CSV table of C-alpha atoms in Angstrom, one decimal:
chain,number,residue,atom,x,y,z
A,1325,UNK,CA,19.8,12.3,-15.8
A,1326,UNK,CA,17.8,11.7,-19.0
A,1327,UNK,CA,14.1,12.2,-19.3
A,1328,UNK,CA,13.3,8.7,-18.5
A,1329,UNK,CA,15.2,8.2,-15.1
A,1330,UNK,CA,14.0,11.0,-13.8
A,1331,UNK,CA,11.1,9.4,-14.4
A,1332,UNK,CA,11.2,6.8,-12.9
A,1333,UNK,CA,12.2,8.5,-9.6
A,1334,UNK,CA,9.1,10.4,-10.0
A,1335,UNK,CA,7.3,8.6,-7.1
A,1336,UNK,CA,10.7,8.9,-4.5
A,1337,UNK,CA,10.5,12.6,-5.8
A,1338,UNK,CA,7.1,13.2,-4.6
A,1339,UNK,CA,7.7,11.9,-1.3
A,1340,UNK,CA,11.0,13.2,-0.5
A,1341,UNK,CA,12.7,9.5,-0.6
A,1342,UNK,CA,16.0,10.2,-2.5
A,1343,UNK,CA,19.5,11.6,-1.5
A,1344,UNK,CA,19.3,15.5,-1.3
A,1345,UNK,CA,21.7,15.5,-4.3
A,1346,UNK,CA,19.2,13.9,-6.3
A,1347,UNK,CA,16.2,15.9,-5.4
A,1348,UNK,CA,17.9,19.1,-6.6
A,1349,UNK,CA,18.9,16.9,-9.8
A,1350,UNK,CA,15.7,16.4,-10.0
A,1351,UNK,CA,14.2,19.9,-9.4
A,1352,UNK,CA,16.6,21.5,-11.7
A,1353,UNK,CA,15.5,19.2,-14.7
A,1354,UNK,CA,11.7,19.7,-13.8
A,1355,UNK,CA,12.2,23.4,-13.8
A,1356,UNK,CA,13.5,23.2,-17.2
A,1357,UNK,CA,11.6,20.4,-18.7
A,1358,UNK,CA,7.7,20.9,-19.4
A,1359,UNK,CA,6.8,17.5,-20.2
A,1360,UNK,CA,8.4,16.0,-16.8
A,1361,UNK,CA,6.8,19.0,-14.8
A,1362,UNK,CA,3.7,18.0,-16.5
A,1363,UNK,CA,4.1,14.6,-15.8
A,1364,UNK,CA,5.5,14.8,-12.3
A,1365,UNK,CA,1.9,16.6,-12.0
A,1366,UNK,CA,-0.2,13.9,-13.1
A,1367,UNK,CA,1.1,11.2,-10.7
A,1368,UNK,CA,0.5,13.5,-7.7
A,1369,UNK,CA,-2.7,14.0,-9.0
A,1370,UNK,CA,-3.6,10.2,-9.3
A,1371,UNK,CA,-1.8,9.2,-6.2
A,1372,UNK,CA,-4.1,11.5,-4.4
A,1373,UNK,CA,-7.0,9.9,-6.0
A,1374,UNK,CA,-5.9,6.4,-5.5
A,1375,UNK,CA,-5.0,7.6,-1.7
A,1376,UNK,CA,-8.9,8.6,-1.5
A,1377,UNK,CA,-10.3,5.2,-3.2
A,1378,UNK,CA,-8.3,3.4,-1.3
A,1379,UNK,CA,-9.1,4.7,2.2
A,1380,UNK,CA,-12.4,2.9,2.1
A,1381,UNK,CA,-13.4,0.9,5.6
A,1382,UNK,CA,-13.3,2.1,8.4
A,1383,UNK,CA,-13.8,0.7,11.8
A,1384,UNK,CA,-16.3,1.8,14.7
A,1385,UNK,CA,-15.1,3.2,17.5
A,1386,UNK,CA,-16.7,0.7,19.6
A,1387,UNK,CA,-14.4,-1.9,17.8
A,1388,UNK,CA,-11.5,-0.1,20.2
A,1389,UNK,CA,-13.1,-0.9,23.5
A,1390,UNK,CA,-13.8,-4.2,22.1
A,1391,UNK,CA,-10.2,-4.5,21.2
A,1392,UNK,CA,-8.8,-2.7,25.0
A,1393,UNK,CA,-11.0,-5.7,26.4
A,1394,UNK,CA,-9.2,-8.3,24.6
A,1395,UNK,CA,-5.9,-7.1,25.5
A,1396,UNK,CA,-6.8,-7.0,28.5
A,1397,UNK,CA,-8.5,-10.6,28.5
A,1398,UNK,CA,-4.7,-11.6,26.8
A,1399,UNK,CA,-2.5,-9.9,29.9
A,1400,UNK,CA,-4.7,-12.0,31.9
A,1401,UNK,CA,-3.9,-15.1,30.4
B,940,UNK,CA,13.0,-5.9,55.4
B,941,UNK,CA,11.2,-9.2,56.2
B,942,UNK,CA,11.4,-11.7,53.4
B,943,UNK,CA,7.5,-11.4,52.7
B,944,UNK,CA,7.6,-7.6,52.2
B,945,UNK,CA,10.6,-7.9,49.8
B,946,UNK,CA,8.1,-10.2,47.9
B,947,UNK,CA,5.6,-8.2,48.1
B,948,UNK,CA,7.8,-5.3,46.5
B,949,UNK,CA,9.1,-6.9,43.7
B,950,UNK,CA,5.7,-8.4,42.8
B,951,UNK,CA,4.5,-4.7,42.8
B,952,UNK,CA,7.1,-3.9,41.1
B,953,UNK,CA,6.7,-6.5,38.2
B,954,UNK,CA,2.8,-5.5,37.9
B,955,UNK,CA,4.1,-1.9,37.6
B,956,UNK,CA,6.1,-2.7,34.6
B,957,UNK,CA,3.8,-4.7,33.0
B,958,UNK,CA,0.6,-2.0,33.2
B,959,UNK,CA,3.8,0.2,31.7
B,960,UNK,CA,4.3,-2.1,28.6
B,961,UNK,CA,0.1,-2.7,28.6
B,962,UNK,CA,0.4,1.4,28.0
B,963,UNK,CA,3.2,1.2,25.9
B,964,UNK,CA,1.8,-1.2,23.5
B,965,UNK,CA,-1.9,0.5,23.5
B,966,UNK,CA,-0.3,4.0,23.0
B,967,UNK,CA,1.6,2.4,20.0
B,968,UNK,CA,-1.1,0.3,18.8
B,969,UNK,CA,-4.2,2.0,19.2
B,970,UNK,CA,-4.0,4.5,16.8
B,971,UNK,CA,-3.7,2.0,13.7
B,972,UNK,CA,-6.7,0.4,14.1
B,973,UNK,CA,-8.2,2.2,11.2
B,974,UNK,CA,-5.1,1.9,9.0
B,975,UNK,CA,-4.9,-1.8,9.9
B,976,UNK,CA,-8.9,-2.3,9.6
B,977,UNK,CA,-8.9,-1.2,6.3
B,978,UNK,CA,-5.7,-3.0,5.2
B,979,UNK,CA,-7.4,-6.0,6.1
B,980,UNK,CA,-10.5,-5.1,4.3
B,981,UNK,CA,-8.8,-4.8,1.4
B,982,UNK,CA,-6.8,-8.2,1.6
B,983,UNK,CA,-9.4,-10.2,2.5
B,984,UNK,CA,-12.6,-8.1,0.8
B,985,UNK,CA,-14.7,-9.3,3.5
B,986,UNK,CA,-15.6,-6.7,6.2
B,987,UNK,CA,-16.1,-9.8,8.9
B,988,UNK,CA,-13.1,-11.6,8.7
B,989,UNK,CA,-10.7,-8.3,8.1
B,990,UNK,CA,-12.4,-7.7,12.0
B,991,UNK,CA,-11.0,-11.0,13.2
B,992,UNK,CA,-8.0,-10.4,11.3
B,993,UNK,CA,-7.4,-7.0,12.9
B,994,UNK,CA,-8.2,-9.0,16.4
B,995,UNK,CA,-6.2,-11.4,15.8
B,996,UNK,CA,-2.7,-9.2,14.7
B,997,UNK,CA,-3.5,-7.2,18.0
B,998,UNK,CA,-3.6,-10.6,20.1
B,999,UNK,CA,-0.3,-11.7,18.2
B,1000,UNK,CA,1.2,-8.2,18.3
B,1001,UNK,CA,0.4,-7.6,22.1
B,1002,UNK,CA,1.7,-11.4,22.8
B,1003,UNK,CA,5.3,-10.9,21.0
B,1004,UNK,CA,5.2,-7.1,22.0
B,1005,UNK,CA,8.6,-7.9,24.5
B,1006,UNK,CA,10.4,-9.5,21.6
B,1007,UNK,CA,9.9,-6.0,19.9
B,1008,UNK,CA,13.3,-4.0,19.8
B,1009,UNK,CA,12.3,-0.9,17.6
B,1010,UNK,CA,14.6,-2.4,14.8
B,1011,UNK,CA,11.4,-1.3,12.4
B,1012,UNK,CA,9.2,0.6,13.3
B,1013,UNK,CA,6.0,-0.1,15.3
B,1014,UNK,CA,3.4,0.1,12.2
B,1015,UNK,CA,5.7,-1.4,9.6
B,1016,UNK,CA,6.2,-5.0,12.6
B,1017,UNK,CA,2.3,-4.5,13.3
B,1018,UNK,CA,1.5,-4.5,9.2
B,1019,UNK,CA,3.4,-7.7,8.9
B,1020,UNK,CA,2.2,-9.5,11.3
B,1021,UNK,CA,-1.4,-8.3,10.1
B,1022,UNK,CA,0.0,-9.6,6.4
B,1023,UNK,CA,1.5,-13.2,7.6
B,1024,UNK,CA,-1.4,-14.0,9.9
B,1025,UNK,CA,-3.6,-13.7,6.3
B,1026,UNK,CA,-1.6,-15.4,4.5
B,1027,UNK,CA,-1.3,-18.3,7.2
B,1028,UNK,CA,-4.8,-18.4,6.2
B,1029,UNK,CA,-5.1,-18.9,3.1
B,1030,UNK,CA,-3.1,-21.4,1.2
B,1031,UNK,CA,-4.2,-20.4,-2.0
B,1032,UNK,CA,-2.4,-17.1,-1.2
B,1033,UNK,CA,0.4,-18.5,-0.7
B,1034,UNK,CA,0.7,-20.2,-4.3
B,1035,UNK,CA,-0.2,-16.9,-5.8
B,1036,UNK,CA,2.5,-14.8,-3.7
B,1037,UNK,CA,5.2,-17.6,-4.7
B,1038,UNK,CA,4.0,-17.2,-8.6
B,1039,UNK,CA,4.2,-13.5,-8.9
B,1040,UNK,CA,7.7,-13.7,-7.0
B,1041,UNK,CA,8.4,-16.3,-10.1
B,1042,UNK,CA,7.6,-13.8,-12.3
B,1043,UNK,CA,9.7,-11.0,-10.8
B,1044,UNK,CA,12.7,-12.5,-11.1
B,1045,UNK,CA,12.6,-12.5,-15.0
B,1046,UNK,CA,11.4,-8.6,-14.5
B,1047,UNK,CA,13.5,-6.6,-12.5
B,1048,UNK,CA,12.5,-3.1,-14.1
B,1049,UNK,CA,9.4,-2.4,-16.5
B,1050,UNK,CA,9.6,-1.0,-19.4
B,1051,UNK,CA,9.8,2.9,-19.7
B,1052,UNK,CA,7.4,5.0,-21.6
B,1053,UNK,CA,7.7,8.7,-22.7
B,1054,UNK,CA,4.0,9.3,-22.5
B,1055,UNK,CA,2.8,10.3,-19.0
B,1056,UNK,CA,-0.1,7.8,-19.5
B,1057,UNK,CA,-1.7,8.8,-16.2
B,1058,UNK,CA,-2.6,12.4,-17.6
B,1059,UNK,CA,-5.3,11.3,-19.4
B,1060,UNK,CA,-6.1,8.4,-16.8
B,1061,UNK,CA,-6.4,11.3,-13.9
B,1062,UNK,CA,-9.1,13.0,-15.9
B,1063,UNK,CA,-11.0,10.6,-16.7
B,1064,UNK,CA,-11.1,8.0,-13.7
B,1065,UNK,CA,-14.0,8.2,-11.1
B,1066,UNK,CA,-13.3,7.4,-7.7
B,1067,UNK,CA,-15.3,4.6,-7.8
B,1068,UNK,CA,-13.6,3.5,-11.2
B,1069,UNK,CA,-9.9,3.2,-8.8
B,1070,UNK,CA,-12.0,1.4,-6.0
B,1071,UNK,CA,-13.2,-1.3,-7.8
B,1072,UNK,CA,-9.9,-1.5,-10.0
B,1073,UNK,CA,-8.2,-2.0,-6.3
B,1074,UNK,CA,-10.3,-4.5,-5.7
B,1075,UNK,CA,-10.5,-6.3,-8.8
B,1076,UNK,CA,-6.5,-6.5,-9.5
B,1077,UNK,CA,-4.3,-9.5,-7.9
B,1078,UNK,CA,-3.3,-9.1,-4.1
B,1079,UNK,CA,0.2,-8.7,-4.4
B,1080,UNK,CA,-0.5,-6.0,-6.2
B,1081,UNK,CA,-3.4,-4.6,-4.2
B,1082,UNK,CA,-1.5,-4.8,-1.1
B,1083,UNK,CA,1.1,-3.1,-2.3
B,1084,UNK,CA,-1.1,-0.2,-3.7
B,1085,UNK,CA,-2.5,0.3,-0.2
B,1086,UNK,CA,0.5,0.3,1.3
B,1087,UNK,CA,1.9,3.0,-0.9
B,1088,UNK,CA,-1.0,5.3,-1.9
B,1089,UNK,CA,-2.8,4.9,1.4
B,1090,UNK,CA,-0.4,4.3,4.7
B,1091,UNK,CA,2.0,6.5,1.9
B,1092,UNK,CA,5.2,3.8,3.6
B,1093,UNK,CA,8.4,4.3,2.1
B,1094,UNK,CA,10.0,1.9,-0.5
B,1095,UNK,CA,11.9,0.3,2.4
B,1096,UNK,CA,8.9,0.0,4.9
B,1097,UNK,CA,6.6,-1.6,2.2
B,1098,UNK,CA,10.2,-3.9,2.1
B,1099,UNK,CA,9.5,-4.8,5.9
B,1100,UNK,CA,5.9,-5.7,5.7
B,1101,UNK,CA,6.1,-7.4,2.4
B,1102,UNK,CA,9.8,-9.3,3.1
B,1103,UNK,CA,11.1,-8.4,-0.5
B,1104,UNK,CA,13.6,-6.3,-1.8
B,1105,UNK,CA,13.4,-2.9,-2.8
B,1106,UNK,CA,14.0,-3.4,-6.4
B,1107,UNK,CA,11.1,-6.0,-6.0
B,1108,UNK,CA,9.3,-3.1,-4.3
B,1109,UNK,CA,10.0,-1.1,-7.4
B,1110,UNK,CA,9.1,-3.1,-10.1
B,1111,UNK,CA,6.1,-4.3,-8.3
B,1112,UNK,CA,4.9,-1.5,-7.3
B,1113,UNK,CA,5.4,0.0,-11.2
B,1114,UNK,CA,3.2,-3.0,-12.6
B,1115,UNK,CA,0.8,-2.1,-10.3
B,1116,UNK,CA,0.4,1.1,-11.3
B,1117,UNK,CA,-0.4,0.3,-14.4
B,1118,UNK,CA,-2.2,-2.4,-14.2
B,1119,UNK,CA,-4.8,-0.4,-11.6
B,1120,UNK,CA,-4.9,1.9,-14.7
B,1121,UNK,CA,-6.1,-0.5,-17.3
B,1122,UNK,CA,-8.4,-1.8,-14.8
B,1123,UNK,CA,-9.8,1.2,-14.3
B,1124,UNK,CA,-9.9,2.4,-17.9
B,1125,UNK,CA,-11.6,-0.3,-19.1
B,1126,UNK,CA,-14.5,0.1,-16.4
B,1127,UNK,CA,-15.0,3.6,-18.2
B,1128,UNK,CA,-14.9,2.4,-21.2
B,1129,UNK,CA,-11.8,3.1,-22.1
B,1130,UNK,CA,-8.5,1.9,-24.0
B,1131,UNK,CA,-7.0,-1.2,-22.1
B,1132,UNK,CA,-2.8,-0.9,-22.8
């Protein structure tokens, strides 16, 4: 694979989404290629961040025993 | 056995099973009250109505739980149900899903660059750069952010919830990416490509 589809498998890469056959394709070129290891790096980096920016709200607990009631108000029904 | 016993029986019986599925479901769908809570933040930006949301996909999730056969998973059936019952709610939504579904079809793949752009995006964002980029960029592509950076589904579960293809996935998910880092650049200041 060139330089540019490897690339673009970069995100399946990082999360283990492609055949086994691919990921050692992959492996083998990133062990050889500094730009691709250096660029493989760089999305994991900004995943994480967009992971952590995105994981913004979060609920009370008391939300779930609001929720529990409602189900159980909806079985009733 | 008198008739009235065997009544009796099978009516314990059924309430049995049903206090089994009540558990079931609650076991299942308990735990992604966050996930789901702040997927629905993020759709709808407003804290109230992604709480009625949330309600509301429970209600609808808990009501078609028996037509549930495991054929996707649990979270990726709960998402979508979260994700139709917003867009049942807003008809402007839905014009903006059909035009950027327009728009994919002239775009299968985007265009590949050699520069790993993102290098010099990761140092310089601020977390609270990305947040408001999330928020500021169009849904289909907010949603599908979220879906990949923060539940971290795969290409074929962000398929499910979404009901599009994977290329679409792909491609989508690609102009996303990038347009989150423009978005985000410019609020630092920075070159908008």
């Amino acid at each position: 694979m060139t330089c540019g589809k490897i690339r673009r498998k970069f995100d399946q890469f990082l999360s283990k989404e492609l055949p086994d056959a691919e990921l050692r394709e992959i492996e083998s070129h990133l062990a050889g290629c500094v730009a691709c290891r250096a660029g493989a790096a760089s999305l994991k980096r900004w995943k994480r961040q967009i992971r952590t920016a995105g994981k913004r709200f979060s609920k009370k607990t008391q939300s779930i025993h609001q929720l529990a009631n409602l189900l159980e108000a909806a079985g009733r029904r | 056995m008198s008739f009235r016993n065997r009544r009796k029986d099978v009516g314990e019986e059924k309430t049995a099973a049903a206090a089994e599925t009540k558990r079931e479901f609650e076991r299942l769908a308990l735990p992604l009250i966050e996930s789901l809570f702040n997927f629905a933040c993020w759709l709808t930006r407003n804290q109230e109505e992604a709480e009625d949301l949330v309600q509301e996909t429970y209600v609808k999730a808990w009501n078609g739980f028996v037509t549930f056969r495991g054929k996707a998973t649990f979270r990726t059936w709960i998402f979508r149900i979260l994700r139709n019952a917003f867009l049942s709610s807003r008809k402007d939504v839905h014009a903006a899903r059909v035009e950027s579904l327009d728009e994919e079809r002239h775009e299968e793949f985007l265009p590949h660059t050699s520069e790993t752009p993102e290098s010099i995006f990761v140092e310089q964002a601020s977390l609270s750069a990305i947040r408001e980029a999330i928020g500021e960029i169009p849904l289909p592509m907010r949603e599908i952010i979220i879906l990949r950076e923060v539940e971290e589904m795969s290409y074929q579960e962000i398929g499910v919830v979404l009901g599009i293809p994977i290329g679409t996935v792909m491609s989508r998910l690609a102009r996303a990416r990038l347009t989150l880092r423009a978005v985000a650049l410019a609020k630092l200041g920075g070159p908008r490509k």
